[in-house]
JSON list of C-alpha atoms in Angstrom, two decimals:
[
{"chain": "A", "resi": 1, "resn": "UNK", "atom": "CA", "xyz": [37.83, 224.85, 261.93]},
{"chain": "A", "resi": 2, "resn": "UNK", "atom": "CA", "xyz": [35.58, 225.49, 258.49]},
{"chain": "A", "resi": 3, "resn": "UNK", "atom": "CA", "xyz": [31.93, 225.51, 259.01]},
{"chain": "A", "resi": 4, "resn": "UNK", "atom": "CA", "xyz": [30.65, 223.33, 256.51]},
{"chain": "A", "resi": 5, "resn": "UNK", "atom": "CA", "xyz": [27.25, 223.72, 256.95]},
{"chain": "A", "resi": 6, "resn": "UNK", "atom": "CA", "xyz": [26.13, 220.52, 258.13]},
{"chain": "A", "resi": 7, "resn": "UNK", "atom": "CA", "xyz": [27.65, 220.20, 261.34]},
{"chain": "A", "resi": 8, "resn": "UNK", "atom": "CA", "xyz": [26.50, 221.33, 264.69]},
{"chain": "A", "resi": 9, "resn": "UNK", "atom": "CA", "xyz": [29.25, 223.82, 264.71]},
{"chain": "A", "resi": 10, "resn": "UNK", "atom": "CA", "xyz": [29.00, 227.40, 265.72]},
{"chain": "A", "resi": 11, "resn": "UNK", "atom": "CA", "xyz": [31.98, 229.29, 265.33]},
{"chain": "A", "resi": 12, "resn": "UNK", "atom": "CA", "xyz": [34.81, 227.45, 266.83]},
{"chain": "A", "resi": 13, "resn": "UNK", "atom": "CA", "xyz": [32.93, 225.83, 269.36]},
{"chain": "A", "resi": 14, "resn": "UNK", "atom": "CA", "xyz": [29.57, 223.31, 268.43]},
{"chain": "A", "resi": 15, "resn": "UNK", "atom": "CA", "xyz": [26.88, 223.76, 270.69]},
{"chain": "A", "resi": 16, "resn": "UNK", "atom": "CA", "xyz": [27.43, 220.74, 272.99]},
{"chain": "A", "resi": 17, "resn": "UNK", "atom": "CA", "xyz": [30.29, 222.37, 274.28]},
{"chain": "A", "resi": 18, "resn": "UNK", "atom": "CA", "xyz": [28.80, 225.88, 274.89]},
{"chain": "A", "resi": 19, "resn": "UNK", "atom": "CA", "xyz": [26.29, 224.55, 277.40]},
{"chain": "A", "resi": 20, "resn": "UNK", "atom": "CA", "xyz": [29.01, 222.44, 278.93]},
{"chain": "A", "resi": 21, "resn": "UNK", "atom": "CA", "xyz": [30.89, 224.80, 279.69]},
{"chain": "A", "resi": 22, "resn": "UNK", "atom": "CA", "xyz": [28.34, 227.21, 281.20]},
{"chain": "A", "resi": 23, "resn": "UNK", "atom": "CA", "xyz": [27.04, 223.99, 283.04]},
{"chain": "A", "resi": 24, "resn": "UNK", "atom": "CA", "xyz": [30.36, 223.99, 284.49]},
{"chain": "A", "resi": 25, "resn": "UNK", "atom": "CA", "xyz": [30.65, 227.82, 285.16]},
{"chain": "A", "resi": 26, "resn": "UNK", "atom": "CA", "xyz": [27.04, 227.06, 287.17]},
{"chain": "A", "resi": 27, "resn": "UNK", "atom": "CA", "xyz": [28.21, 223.82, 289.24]},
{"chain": "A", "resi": 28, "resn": "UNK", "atom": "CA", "xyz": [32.19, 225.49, 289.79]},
{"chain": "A", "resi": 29, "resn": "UNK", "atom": "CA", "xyz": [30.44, 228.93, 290.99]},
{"chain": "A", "resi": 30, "resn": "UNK", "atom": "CA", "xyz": [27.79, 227.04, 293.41]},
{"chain": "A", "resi": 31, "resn": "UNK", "atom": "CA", "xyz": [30.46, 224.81, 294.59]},
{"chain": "A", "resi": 32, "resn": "UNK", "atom": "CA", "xyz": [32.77, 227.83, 295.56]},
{"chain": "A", "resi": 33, "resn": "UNK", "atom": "CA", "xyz": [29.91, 229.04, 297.52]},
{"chain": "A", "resi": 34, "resn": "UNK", "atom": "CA", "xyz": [29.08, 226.04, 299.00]},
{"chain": "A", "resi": 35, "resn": "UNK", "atom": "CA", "xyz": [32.82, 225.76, 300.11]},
{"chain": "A", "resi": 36, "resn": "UNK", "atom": "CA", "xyz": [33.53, 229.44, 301.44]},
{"chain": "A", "resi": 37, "resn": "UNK", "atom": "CA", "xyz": [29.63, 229.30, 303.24]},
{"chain": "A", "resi": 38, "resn": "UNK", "atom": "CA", "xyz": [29.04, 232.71, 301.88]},
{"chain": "A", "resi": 39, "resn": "UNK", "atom": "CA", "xyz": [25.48, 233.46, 300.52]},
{"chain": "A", "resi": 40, "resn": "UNK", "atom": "CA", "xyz": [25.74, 233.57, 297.15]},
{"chain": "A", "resi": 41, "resn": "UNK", "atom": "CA", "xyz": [26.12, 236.72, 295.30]},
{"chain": "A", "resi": 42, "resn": "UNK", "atom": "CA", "xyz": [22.84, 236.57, 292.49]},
{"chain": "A", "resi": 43, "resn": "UNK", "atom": "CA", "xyz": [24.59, 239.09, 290.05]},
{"chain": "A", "resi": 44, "resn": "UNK", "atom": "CA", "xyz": [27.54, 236.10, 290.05]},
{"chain": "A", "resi": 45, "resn": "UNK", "atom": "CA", "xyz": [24.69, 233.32, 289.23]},
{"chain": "A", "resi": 46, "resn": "UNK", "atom": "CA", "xyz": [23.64, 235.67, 285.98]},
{"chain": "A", "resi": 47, "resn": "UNK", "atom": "CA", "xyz": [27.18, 234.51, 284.50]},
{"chain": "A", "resi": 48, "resn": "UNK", "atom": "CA", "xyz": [26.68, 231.19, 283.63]},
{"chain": "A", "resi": 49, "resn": "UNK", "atom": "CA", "xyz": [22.99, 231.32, 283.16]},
{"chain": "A", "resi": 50, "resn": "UNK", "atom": "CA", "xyz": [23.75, 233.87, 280.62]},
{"chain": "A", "resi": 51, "resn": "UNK", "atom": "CA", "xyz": [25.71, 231.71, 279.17]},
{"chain": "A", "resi": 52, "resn": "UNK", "atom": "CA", "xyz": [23.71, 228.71, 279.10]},
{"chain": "A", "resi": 53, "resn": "UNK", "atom": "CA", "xyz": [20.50, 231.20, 277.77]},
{"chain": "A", "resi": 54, "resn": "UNK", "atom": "CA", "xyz": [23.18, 232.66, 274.80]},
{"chain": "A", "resi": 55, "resn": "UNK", "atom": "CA", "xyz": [23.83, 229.19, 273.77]},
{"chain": "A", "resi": 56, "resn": "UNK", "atom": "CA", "xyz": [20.76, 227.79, 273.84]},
{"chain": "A", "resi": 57, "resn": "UNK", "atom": "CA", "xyz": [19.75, 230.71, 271.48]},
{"chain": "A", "resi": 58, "resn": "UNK", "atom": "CA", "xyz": [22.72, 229.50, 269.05]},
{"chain": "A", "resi": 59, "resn": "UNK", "atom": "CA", "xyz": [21.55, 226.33, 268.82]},
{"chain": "A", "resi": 60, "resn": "UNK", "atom": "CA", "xyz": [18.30, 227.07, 267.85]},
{"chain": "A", "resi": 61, "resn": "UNK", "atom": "CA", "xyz": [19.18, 229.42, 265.50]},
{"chain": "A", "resi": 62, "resn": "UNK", "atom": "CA", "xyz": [22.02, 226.83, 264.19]},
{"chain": "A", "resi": 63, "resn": "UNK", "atom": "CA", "xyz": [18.99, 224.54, 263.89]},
{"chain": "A", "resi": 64, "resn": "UNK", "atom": "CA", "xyz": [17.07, 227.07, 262.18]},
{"chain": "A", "resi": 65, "resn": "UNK", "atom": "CA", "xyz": [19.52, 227.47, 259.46]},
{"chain": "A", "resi": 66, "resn": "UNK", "atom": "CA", "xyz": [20.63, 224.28, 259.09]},
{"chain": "A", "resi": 67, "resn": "UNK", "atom": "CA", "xyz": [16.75, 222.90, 258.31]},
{"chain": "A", "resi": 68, "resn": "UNK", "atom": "CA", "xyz": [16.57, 226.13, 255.69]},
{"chain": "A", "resi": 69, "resn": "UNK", "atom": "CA", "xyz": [19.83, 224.92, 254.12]},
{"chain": "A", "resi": 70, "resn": "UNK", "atom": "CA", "xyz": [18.11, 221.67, 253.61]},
{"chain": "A", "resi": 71, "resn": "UNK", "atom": "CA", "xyz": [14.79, 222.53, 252.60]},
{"chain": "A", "resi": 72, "resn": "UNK", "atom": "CA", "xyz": [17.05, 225.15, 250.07]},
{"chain": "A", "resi": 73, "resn": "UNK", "atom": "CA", "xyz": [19.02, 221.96, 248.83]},
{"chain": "A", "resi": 74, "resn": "UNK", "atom": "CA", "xyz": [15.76, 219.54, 248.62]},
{"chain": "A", "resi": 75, "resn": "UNK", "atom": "CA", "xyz": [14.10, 222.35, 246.50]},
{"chain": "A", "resi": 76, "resn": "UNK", "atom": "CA", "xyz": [16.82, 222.98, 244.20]},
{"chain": "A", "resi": 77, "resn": "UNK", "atom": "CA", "xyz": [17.34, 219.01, 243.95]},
{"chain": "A", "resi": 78, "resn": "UNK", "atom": "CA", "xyz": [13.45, 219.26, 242.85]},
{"chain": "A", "resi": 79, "resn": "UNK", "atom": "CA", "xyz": [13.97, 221.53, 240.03]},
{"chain": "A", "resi": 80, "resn": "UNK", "atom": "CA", "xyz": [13.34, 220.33, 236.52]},
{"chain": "A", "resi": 81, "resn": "UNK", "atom": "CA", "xyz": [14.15, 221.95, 233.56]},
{"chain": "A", "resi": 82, "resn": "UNK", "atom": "CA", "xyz": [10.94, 222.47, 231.64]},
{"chain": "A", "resi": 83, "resn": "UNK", "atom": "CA", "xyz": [12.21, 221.45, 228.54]},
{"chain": "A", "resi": 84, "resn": "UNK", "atom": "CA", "xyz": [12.17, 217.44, 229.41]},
{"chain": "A", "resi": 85, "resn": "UNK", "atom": "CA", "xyz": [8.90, 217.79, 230.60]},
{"chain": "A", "resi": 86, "resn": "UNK", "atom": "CA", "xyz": [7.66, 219.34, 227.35]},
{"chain": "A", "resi": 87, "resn": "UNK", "atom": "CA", "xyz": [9.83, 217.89, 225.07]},
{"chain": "A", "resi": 88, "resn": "UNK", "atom": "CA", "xyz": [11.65, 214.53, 226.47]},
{"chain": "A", "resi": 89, "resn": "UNK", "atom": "CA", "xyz": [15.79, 214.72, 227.12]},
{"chain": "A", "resi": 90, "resn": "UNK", "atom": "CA", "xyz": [16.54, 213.94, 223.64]},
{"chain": "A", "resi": 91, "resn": "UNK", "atom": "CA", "xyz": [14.72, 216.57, 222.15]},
{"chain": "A", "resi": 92, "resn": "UNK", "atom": "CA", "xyz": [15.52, 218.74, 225.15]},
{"chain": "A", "resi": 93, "resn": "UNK", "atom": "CA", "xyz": [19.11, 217.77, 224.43]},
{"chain": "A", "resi": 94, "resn": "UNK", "atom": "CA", "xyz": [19.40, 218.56, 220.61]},
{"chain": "A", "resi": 95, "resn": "UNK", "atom": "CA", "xyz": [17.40, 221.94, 221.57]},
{"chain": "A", "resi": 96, "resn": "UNK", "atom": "CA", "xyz": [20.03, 222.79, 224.20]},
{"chain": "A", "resi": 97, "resn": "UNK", "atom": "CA", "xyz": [22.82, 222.36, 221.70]},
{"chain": "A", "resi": 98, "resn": "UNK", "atom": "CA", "xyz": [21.04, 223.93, 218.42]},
{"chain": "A", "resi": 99, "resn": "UNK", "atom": "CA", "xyz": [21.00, 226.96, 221.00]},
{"chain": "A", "resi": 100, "resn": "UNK", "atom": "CA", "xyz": [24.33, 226.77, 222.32]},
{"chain": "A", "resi": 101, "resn": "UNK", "atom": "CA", "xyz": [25.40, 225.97, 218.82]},
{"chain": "A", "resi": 102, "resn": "UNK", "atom": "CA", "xyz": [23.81, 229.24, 217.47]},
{"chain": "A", "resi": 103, "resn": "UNK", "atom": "CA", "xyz": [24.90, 231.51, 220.43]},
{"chain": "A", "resi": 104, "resn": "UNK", "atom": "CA", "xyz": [29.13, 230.83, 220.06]},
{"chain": "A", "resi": 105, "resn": "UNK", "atom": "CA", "xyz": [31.16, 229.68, 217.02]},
{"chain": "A", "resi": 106, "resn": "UNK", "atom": "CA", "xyz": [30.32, 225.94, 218.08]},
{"chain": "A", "resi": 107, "resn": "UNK", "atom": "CA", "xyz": [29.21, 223.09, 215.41]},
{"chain": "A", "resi": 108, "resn": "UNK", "atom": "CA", "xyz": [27.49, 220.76, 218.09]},
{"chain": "A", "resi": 109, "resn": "UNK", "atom": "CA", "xyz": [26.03, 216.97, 216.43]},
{"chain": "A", "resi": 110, "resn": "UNK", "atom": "CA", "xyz": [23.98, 215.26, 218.94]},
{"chain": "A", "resi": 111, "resn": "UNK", "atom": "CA", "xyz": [23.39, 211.91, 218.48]},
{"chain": "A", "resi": 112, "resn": "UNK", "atom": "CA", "xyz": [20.73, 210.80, 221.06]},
{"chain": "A", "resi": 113, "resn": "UNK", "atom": "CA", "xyz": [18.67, 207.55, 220.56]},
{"chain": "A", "resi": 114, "resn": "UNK", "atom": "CA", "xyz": [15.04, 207.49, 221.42]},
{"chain": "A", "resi": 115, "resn": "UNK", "atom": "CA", "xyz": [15.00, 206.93, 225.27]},
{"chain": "A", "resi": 116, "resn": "UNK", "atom": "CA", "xyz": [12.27, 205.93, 227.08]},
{"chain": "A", "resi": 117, "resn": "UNK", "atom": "CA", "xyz": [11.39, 208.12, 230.14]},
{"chain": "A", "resi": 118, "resn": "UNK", "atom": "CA", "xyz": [14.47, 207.82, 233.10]},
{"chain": "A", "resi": 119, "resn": "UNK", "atom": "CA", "xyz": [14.01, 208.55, 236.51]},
{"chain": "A", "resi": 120, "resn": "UNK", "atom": "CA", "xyz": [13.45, 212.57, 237.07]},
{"chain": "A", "resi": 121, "resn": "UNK", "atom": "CA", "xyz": [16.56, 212.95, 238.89]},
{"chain": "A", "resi": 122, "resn": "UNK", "atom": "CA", "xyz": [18.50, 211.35, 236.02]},
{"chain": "A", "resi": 123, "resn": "UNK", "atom": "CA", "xyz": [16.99, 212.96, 233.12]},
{"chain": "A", "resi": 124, "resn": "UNK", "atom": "CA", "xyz": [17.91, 216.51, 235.31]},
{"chain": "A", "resi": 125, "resn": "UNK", "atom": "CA", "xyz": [21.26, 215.46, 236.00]},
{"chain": "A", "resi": 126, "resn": "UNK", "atom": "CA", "xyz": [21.85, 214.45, 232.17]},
{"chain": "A", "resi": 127, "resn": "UNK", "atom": "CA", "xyz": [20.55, 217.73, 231.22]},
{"chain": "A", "resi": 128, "resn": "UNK", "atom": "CA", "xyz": [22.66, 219.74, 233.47]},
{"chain": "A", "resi": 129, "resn": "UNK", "atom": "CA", "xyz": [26.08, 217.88, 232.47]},
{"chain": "A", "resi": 130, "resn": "UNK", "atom": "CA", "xyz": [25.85, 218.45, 228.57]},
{"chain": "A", "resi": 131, "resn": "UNK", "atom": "CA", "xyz": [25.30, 222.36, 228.86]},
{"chain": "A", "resi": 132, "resn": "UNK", "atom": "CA", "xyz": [28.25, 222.32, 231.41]},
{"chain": "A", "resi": 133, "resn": "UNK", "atom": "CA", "xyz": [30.45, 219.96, 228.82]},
{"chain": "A", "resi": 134, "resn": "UNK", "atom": "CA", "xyz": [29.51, 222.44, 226.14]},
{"chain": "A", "resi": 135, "resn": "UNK", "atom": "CA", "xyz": [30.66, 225.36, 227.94]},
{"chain": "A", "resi": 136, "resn": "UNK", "atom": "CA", "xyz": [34.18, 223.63, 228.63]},
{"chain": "A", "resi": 137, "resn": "UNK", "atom": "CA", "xyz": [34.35, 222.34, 224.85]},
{"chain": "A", "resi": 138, "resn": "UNK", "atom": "CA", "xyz": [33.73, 226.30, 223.74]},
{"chain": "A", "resi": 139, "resn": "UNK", "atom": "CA", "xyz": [36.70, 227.16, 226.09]},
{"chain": "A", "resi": 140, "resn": "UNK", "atom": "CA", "xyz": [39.06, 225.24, 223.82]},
{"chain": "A", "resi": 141, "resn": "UNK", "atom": "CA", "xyz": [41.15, 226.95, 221.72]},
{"chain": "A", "resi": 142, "resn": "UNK", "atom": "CA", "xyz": [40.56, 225.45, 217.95]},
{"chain": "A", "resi": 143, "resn": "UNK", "atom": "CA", "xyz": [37.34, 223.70, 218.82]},
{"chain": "A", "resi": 144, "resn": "UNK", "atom": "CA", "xyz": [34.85, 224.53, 216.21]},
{"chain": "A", "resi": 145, "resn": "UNK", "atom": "CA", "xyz": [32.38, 221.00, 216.15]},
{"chain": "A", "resi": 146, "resn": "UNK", "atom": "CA", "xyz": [31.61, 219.43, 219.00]},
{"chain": "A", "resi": 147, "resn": "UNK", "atom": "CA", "xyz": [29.94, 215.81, 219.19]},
{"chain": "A", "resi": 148, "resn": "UNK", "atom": "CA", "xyz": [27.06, 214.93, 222.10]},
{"chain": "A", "resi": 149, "resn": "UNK", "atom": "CA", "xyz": [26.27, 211.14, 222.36]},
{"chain": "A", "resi": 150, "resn": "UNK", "atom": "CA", "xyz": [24.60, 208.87, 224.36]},
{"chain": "A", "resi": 151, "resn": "UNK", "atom": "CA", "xyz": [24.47, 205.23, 224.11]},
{"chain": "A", "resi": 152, "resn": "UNK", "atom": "CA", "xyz": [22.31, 203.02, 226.07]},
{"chain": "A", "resi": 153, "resn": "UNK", "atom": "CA", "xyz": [23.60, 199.73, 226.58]},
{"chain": "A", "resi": 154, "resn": "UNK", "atom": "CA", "xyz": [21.08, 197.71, 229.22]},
{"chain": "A", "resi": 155, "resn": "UNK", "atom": "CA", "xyz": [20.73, 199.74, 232.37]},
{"chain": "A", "resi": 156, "resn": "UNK", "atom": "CA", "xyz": [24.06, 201.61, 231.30]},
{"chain": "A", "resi": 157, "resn": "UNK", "atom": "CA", "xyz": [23.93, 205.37, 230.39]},
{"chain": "A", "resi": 158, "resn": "UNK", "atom": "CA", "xyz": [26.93, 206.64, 228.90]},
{"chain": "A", "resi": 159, "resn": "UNK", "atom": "CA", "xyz": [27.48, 210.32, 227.87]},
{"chain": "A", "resi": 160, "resn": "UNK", "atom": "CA", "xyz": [30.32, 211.20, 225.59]},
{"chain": "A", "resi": 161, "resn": "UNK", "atom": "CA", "xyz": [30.71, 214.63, 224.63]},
{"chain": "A", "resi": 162, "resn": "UNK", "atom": "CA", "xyz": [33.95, 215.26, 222.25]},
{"chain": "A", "resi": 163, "resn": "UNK", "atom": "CA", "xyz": [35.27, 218.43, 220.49]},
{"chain": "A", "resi": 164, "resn": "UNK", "atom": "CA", "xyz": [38.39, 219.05, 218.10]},
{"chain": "A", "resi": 165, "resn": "UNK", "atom": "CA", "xyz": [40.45, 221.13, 220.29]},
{"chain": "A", "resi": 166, "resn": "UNK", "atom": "CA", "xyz": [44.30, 219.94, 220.92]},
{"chain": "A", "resi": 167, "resn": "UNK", "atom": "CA", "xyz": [44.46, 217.09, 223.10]},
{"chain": "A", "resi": 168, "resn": "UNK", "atom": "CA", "xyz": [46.61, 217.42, 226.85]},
{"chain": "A", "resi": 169, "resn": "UNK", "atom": "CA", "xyz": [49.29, 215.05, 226.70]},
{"chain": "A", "resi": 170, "resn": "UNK", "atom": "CA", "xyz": [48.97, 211.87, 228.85]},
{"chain": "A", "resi": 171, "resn": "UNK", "atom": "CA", "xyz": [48.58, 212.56, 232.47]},
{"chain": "A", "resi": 172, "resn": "UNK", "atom": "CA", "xyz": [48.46, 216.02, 232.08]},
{"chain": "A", "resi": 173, "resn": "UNK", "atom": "CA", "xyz": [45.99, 217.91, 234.20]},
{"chain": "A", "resi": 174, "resn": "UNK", "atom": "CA", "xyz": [43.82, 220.71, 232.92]},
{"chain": "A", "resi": 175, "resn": "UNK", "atom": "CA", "xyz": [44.58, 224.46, 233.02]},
{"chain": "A", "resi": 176, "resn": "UNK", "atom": "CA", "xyz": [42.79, 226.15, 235.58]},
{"chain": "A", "resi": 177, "resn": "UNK", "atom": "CA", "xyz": [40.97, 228.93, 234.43]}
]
């Protein structure tokens, strides 16, 4: 069983079933006393209770880390780049690829129409793609000029980021790097 971080689980075994289980070690090892009408042995109680005290401390430190991964993931999802605050995501855009441009062998057009201000989350997630697009366009063998466009059309976005590299046959799938 993966841990996927947003589960319950710890280990192989989520929490629930950790105190279950030493909630049954305490009831089977108080019943056997009750049956043989021995006093009960303390040292024998500390085996269950042990347990139930160790799992207890898993899940809270389960909890723990699972509120830290999502305050991590609400932060990072909060994250702007600074360059759409200071200069708007077409300008931040055309920026990104005169510097991309400059740094590789890569002749990147951008044609971006005036947009007005889109939600924060959108702009961010528009910004990230294109670098990301870029990156993959550079990895192409015989791609030398790369074209970034947008076109708004109502409440439609549409990105389209094309280079001159050879083109896959149809139904191919990428090679993995």
């Amino acid at each position: 069983m993966q841990h996927d971080g947003r589960s319950g689980a710890v280990g192989e075994t989520g929490p629930a079933v950790l105190v279950g289980a030493g909630l049954s070690a305490l009831l089977a090892v108080s019943g056997l006393w009750q049956v043989t009408e021995r006093s009960a042995p303390r040292v024998l109680l500390l085996i269950p209770v042990c347990l139930l005290f160790t799992t207890a401390a898993l899940t809270l430190r389960e909890a723990a880390h699972q509120r830290h991964r999502e305050r991590t993931w609400e932060l990072i999802s909060q994250m702007r780049p600074l360059a759409l605050d200071g200069l708007g995501l077409s300008a931040a855009l055309e920026d990104l690829a005169r510097h991309t441009g400059d740094a590789g062998e890569l002749d990147i057009r951008v044609q971006v129409p005036l947009l007005p201000r889109l939600p924060a989350d959108a702009e961010a997630m528009i910004y990230r793609i294109v670098p990301e697009a870029l990156t993959n366009a550079a990895r192409h063998p015989g791609a030398h000029k790369v074209e970034v466009e947008l076109h708004v059309d109502g409440a439609d976005l549409d990105i389209v980021i094309q280079d001159e590299g050879p083109a896959r046959p149809a139904g191919s799938r990428p090679a993995m790097d």
